């Protein structure tokens, strides 16, 4: 099986597992039920995942894919706020990297992770991957290697901003709260950009030569 096919199958399994976890709870969901929902054998599920809880990992990662896709394309001549505003607005006209249904499932798993430590692990793994990618992005902006201590500190701070804001916005959406200004794309971009600037002491956010 190719890596691409394996990744697609893992995501398909993860979607069904996430739906079951949300609808009936983690404890009430078995590997056999996940397998039946996907139309595979239970043995196949365990070939791709080490436990039923780990089945949530691919869909949880979908919760940060869109933002990280945007950050990877950040032009050096633009501020973070300018780039986020332009790219997030563009997602309304073009097909986004992640389907809305997957984004909502990811939010549900992140919310469920508040009461399920095993699912919290999946979310924190996604956040760790985000931090690793941010090391490359921040290193490029600062002209330093990704292993540089200052780069790593700024990347960790930016990743924490993304984690907290994603949790906040996701929870608000799922409980039907009025997000107000966060529904406005420029304002949402400004919220993320300013928070990352503040968390990194102003080191990340400006255009660079």
GROMACS .gro file of C-alpha atoms in nm, residues 7-204:
model
  198
    7UNK     CA    1  -0.296   0.813   0.476
    8UNK     CA    2  -0.637   0.823   0.304
    9UNK     CA    3  -0.743   0.498   0.473
   10UNK     CA    4  -0.627   0.620   0.815
   11UNK     CA    5  -0.827   0.940   0.769
   12UNK     CA    6  -1.136   0.744   0.663
   13UNK     CA    7  -1.109   0.525   0.973
   14UNK     CA    8  -1.051   0.833   1.186
   15UNK     CA    9  -1.365   1.003   1.056
   16UNK     CA   10  -1.586   0.710   1.154
   17UNK     CA   11  -1.414   0.668   1.491
   18UNK     CA   12  -1.461   1.038   1.567
   19UNK     CA   13  -1.831   1.022   1.483
   20UNK     CA   14  -1.876   0.725   1.716
   21UNK     CA   15  -1.672   0.886   1.996
   22UNK     CA   16  -1.885   1.202   1.975
   23UNK     CA   17  -2.220   1.026   1.944
   24UNK     CA   18  -2.183   0.756   2.209
   25UNK     CA   19  -1.866   0.835   2.404
   26UNK     CA   20  -1.516   0.695   2.403
   27UNK     CA   21  -1.575   0.422   2.661
   28UNK     CA   22  -1.886   0.291   2.480
   29UNK     CA   23  -1.707   0.265   2.146
   30UNK     CA   24  -1.519  -0.054   2.056
   31UNK     CA   25  -1.269  -0.138   1.788
   32UNK     CA   26  -1.527  -0.374   1.639
   33UNK     CA   27  -1.776  -0.088   1.603
   34UNK     CA   28  -1.518   0.132   1.431
   35UNK     CA   29  -1.433  -0.150   1.192
   36UNK     CA   30  -1.799  -0.211   1.112
   37UNK     CA   31  -1.859   0.160   1.046
   38UNK     CA   32  -1.573   0.169   0.795
   39UNK     CA   33  -1.650  -0.170   0.642
   40UNK     CA   34  -1.316  -0.325   0.739
   41UNK     CA   35  -1.207  -0.606   0.966
   42UNK     CA   36  -1.106  -0.525   1.323
   43UNK     CA   37  -0.765  -0.672   1.248
   44UNK     CA   38  -0.719  -0.415   0.972
   45UNK     CA   39  -0.801  -0.133   1.217
   46UNK     CA   40  -0.527  -0.252   1.451
   47UNK     CA   41  -0.278  -0.270   1.165
   48UNK     CA   42  -0.320   0.105   1.121
   49UNK     CA   43  -0.374   0.221   1.481
   50UNK     CA   44  -0.219   0.116   1.812
   51UNK     CA   45  -0.543   0.171   2.009
   52UNK     CA   46  -0.900   0.291   1.960
   53UNK     CA   47  -0.811   0.631   2.110
   54UNK     CA   48  -0.532   0.679   1.857
   55UNK     CA   49  -0.791   0.647   1.580
   56UNK     CA   50  -0.879   1.010   1.652
   57UNK     CA   51  -0.530   1.139   1.566
   58UNK     CA   52  -0.567   1.193   1.187
   59UNK     CA   53  -0.897   1.380   1.216
   60UNK     CA   54  -0.768   1.588   1.508
   61UNK     CA   55  -0.470   1.690   1.294
   62UNK     CA   56  -0.716   1.821   1.036
   63UNK     CA   57  -0.799   2.094   1.287
   64UNK     CA   58  -0.465   2.267   1.224
   65UNK     CA   59  -0.400   2.176   0.859
   66UNK     CA   60  -0.567   2.484   0.709
   67UNK     CA   61  -0.384   2.738   0.923
   68UNK     CA   62  -0.049   2.563   0.878
   69UNK     CA   63  -0.102   2.552   0.501
   70UNK     CA   64  -0.155   2.928   0.511
   71UNK     CA   65   0.150   2.992   0.728
   72UNK     CA   66   0.381   2.788   0.503
   73UNK     CA   67   0.303   3.025   0.215
   74UNK     CA   68   0.371   3.344   0.413
   75UNK     CA   69   0.558   3.586   0.179
   76UNK     CA   70   0.853   3.763   0.336
   77UNK     CA   71   0.729   4.107   0.225
   78UNK     CA   72   0.395   4.081   0.409
   79UNK     CA   73   0.309   4.115   0.775
   80UNK     CA   74   0.145   3.817   0.940
   81UNK     CA   75  -0.189   4.000   0.969
   82UNK     CA   76  -0.187   4.100   0.600
   83UNK     CA   77  -0.108   3.747   0.488
   84UNK     CA   78  -0.363   3.579   0.713
   85UNK     CA   79  -0.638   3.822   0.607
   86UNK     CA   80  -0.570   3.767   0.235
   87UNK     CA   81  -0.538   3.390   0.257
   88UNK     CA   82  -0.831   3.327   0.490
   89UNK     CA   83  -1.054   3.545   0.273
   90UNK     CA   84  -0.940   3.346  -0.031
   91UNK     CA   85  -1.054   3.023   0.132
   92UNK     CA   86  -1.410   3.145   0.094
   93UNK     CA   87  -1.366   3.152  -0.285
   94UNK     CA   88  -1.152   2.842  -0.334
   95UNK     CA   89  -1.162   2.485  -0.211
   96UNK     CA   90  -0.997   2.483   0.135
   97UNK     CA   91  -0.725   2.230   0.227
   98UNK     CA   92  -0.967   2.061   0.469
   99UNK     CA   93  -1.339   1.997   0.417
  100UNK     CA   94  -1.569   2.176   0.660
  101UNK     CA   95  -1.708   1.841   0.782
  102UNK     CA   96  -1.358   1.730   0.882
  103UNK     CA   97  -1.292   2.065   1.050
  104UNK     CA   98  -1.608   2.022   1.256
  105UNK     CA   99  -1.516   1.664   1.352
  106UNK     CA  100  -1.173   1.788   1.460
  107UNK     CA  101  -1.336   2.056   1.676
  108UNK     CA  102  -1.558   1.794   1.834
  109UNK     CA  103  -1.260   1.575   1.922
  110UNK     CA  104  -1.071   1.873   2.063
  111UNK     CA  105  -1.375   1.958   2.276
  112UNK     CA  106  -1.417   1.595   2.387
  113UNK     CA  107  -1.050   1.591   2.482
  114UNK     CA  108  -1.135   1.820   2.775
  115UNK     CA  109  -1.293   1.522   2.949
  116UNK     CA  110  -1.104   1.235   2.782
  117UNK     CA  111  -0.729   1.232   2.860
  118UNK     CA  112  -0.664   0.969   2.591
  119UNK     CA  113  -0.804   1.204   2.327
  120UNK     CA  114  -0.615   1.494   2.479
  121UNK     CA  115  -0.299   1.308   2.382
  122UNK     CA  116  -0.408   1.309   2.016
  123UNK     CA  117  -0.467   1.686   2.025
  124UNK     CA  118  -0.135   1.755   2.195
  125UNK     CA  119   0.042   1.541   1.934
  126UNK     CA  120  -0.115   1.758   1.664
  127UNK     CA  121   0.002   2.069   1.851
  128UNK     CA  122   0.354   1.926   1.874
  129UNK     CA  123   0.360   1.872   1.497
  130UNK     CA  124   0.242   2.230   1.455
  131UNK     CA  125   0.529   2.351   1.672
  132UNK     CA  126   0.782   2.153   1.469
  133UNK     CA  127   0.655   2.308   1.145
  134UNK     CA  128   0.660   2.653   1.302
  135UNK     CA  129   1.028   2.609   1.382
  136UNK     CA  130   1.100   2.602   1.007
  137UNK     CA  131   0.871   2.900   0.939
  138UNK     CA  132   1.009   3.113   1.223
  139UNK     CA  133   1.366   3.013   1.144
  140UNK     CA  134   1.320   3.132   0.787
  141UNK     CA  135   1.177   3.465   0.903
  142UNK     CA  136   1.461   3.523   1.150
  143UNK     CA  137   1.738   3.388   0.927
  144UNK     CA  138   1.837   3.126   1.184
  145UNK     CA  139   1.838   2.745   1.187
  146UNK     CA  140   1.526   2.575   1.314
  147UNK     CA  141   1.728   2.420   1.598
  148UNK     CA  142   1.827   2.765   1.732
  149UNK     CA  143   1.701   2.815   2.088
  150UNK     CA  144   1.535   3.150   2.017
  151UNK     CA  145   1.362   3.004   1.712
  152UNK     CA  146   1.233   2.711   1.915
  153UNK     CA  147   1.105   2.939   2.192
  154UNK     CA  148   0.917   3.161   1.947
  155UNK     CA  149   0.776   2.856   1.765
  156UNK     CA  150   0.655   2.710   2.095
  157UNK     CA  151   0.489   3.040   2.186
  158UNK     CA  152   0.317   3.069   1.847
  159UNK     CA  153   0.200   2.706   1.864
  160UNK     CA  154   0.048   2.775   2.206
  161UNK     CA  155  -0.145   3.069   2.062
  162UNK     CA  156  -0.285   2.849   1.786
  163UNK     CA  157  -0.380   2.576   2.035
  164UNK     CA  158  -0.560   2.812   2.273
  165UNK     CA  159  -0.744   3.007   2.002
  166UNK     CA  160  -0.846   2.688   1.819
  167UNK     CA  161  -0.983   2.545   2.144
  168UNK     CA  162  -1.166   2.869   2.223
  169UNK     CA  163  -1.321   2.913   1.879
  170UNK     CA  164  -1.405   2.545   1.843
  171UNK     CA  165  -1.580   2.533   2.179
  172UNK     CA  166  -1.777   2.848   2.100
  173UNK     CA  167  -1.891   2.705   1.767
  174UNK     CA  168  -2.000   2.374   1.916
  175UNK     CA  169  -2.205   2.530   2.196
  176UNK     CA  170  -2.372   2.770   1.955
  177UNK     CA  171  -2.221   3.084   2.107
  178UNK     CA  172  -2.231   3.410   1.913
  179UNK     CA  173  -1.876   3.454   1.789
  180UNK     CA  174  -1.943   3.811   1.686
  181UNK     CA  175  -1.627   3.967   1.551
  182UNK     CA  176  -1.460   3.628   1.499
  183UNK     CA  177  -1.696   3.560   1.206
  184UNK     CA  178  -1.529   3.850   1.022
  185UNK     CA  179  -1.220   3.719   0.838
  186UNK     CA  180  -0.999   4.032   0.872
  187UNK     CA  181  -1.081   4.050   1.242
  188UNK     CA  182  -1.008   3.681   1.290
  189UNK     CA  183  -0.674   3.721   1.109
  190UNK     CA  184  -0.594   4.018   1.330
  191UNK     CA  185  -0.677   3.815   1.642
  192UNK     CA  186  -0.432   3.536   1.549
  193UNK     CA  187  -0.165   3.776   1.421
  194UNK     CA  188  -0.170   4.003   1.726
  195UNK     CA  189  -0.170   3.708   1.965
  196UNK     CA  190   0.134   3.554   1.795
  197UNK     CA  191   0.314   3.890   1.799
  198UNK     CA  192   0.244   3.933   2.168
  199UNK     CA  193   0.346   3.577   2.256
  200UNK     CA  194   0.675   3.612   2.067
  201UNK     CA  195   0.757   3.958   2.204
  202UNK     CA  196   0.717   4.111   1.858
  203UNK     CA  197   0.982   3.885   1.702
  204UNK     CA  198   0.734   3.718   1.467
   0.00000   0.00000   0.00000
